[in-house]
mmCIF file of C-alpha atoms in Angstrom:
data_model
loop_
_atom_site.group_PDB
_atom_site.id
_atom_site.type_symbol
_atom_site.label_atom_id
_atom_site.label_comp_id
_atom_site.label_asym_id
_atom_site.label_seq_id
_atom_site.Cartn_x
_atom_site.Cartn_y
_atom_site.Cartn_z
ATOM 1 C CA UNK A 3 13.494 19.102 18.359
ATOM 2 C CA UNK A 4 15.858 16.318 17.294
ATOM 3 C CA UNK A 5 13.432 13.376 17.957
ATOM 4 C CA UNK A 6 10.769 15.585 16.801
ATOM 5 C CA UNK A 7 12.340 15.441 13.268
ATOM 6 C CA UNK A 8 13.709 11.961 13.430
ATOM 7 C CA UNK A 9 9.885 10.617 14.244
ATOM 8 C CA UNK A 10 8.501 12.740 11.240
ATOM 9 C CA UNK A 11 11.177 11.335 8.810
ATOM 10 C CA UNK A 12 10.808 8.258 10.007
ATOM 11 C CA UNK A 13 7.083 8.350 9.205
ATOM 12 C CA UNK A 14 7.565 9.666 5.840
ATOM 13 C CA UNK A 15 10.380 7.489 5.041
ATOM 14 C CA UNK A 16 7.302 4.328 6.088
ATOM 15 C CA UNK A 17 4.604 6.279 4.316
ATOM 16 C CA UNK A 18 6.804 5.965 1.238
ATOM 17 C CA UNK A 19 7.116 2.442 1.629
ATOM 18 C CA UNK A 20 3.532 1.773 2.772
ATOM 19 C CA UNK A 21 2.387 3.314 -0.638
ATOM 20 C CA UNK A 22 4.796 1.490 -2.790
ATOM 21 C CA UNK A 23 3.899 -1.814 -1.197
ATOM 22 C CA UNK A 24 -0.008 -0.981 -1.912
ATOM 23 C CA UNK A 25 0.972 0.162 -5.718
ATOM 24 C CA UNK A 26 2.437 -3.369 -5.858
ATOM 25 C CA UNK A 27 -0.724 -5.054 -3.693
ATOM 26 C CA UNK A 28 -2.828 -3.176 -6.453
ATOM 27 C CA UNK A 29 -0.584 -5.037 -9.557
ATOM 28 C CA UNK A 30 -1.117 -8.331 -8.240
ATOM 29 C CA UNK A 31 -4.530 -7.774 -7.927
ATOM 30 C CA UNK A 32 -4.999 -6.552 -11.701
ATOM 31 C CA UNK A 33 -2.921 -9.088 -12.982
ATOM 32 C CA UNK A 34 -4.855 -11.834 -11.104
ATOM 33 C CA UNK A 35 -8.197 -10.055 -12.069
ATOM 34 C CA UNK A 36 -7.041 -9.736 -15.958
ATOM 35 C CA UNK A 37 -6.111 -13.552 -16.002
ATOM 36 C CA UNK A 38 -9.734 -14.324 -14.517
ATOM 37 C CA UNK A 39 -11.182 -12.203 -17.093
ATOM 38 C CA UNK A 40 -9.271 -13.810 -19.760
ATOM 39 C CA UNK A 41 -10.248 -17.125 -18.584
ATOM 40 C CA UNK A 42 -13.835 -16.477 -19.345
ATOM 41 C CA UNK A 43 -13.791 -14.995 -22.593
ATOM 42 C CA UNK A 44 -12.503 -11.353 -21.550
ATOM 43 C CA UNK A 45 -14.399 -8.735 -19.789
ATOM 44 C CA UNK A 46 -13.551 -5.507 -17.894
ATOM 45 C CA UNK A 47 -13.232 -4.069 -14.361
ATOM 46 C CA UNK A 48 -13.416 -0.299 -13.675
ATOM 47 C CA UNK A 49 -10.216 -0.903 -11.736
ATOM 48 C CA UNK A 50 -8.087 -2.373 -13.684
ATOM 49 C CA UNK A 51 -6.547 1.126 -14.246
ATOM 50 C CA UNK A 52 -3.211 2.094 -13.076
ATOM 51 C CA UNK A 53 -2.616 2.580 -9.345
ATOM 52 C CA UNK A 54 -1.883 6.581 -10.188
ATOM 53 C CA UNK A 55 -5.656 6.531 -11.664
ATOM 54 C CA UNK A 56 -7.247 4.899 -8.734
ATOM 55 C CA UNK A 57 -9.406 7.466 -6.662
ATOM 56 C CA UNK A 58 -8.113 8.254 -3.256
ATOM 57 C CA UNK A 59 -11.077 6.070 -1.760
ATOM 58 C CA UNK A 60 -9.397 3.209 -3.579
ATOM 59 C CA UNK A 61 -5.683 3.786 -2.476
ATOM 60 C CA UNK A 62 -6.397 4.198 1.079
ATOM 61 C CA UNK A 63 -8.201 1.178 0.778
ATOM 62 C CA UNK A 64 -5.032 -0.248 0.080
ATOM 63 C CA UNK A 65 -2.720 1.355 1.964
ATOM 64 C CA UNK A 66 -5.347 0.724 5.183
ATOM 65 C CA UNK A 67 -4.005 -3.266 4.342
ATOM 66 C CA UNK A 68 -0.855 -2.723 3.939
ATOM 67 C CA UNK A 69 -0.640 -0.715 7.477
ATOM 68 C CA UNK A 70 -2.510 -3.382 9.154
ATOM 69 C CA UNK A 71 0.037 -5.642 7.351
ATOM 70 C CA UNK A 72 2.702 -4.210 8.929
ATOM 71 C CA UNK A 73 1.292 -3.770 12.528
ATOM 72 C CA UNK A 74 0.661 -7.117 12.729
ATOM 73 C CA UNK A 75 4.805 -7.856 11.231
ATOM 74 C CA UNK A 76 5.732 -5.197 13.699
ATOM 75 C CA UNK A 77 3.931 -7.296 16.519
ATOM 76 C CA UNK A 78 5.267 -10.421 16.281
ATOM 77 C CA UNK A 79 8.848 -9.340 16.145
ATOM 78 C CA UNK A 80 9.845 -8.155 12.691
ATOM 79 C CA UNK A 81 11.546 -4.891 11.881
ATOM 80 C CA UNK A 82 10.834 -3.098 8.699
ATOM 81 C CA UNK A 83 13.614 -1.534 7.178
ATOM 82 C CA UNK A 84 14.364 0.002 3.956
#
């Protein structure tokens, strides 16, 4: 029962992390995509919305990088620690 609850924290506690790190991934993308927008005379994108308005299509599309993102860390030797 012990490891049992010690492998479900542990996968909330990098669930948390996985969707903070794809709320971030999402801000560097809008700010990238508003300064492209801006360079050509303005213009919008249907997501340039905040990451809490994205659809949950659109976050898992994010969080499905950021997972493969850290399998791939996680393979060549790098722990991921809060």
């Amino acid at each position: 029962y012990i490891f049992y609850s010690l492998y479900y924290e542990c996968f909330w506690t990098v669930q948390a992390l996985v969707d903070k790190v794809a709320e971030h991934e999402h801000a560097v993308w809008a700010k990238k995509k508003r300064a492209q927008l801006d360079s050509v005379g303005g213009g919008i994108h249907p997501l340039l919305v905040p990451y809490d308005m994205l659809t949950v299509a659109e976050k898992e599309h994010y969080r499905k990088h950021v997972t493969e993102l850290f399998k791939f860390l996680q393979t060549n030797g790098f722990r991921i620690a809060k």
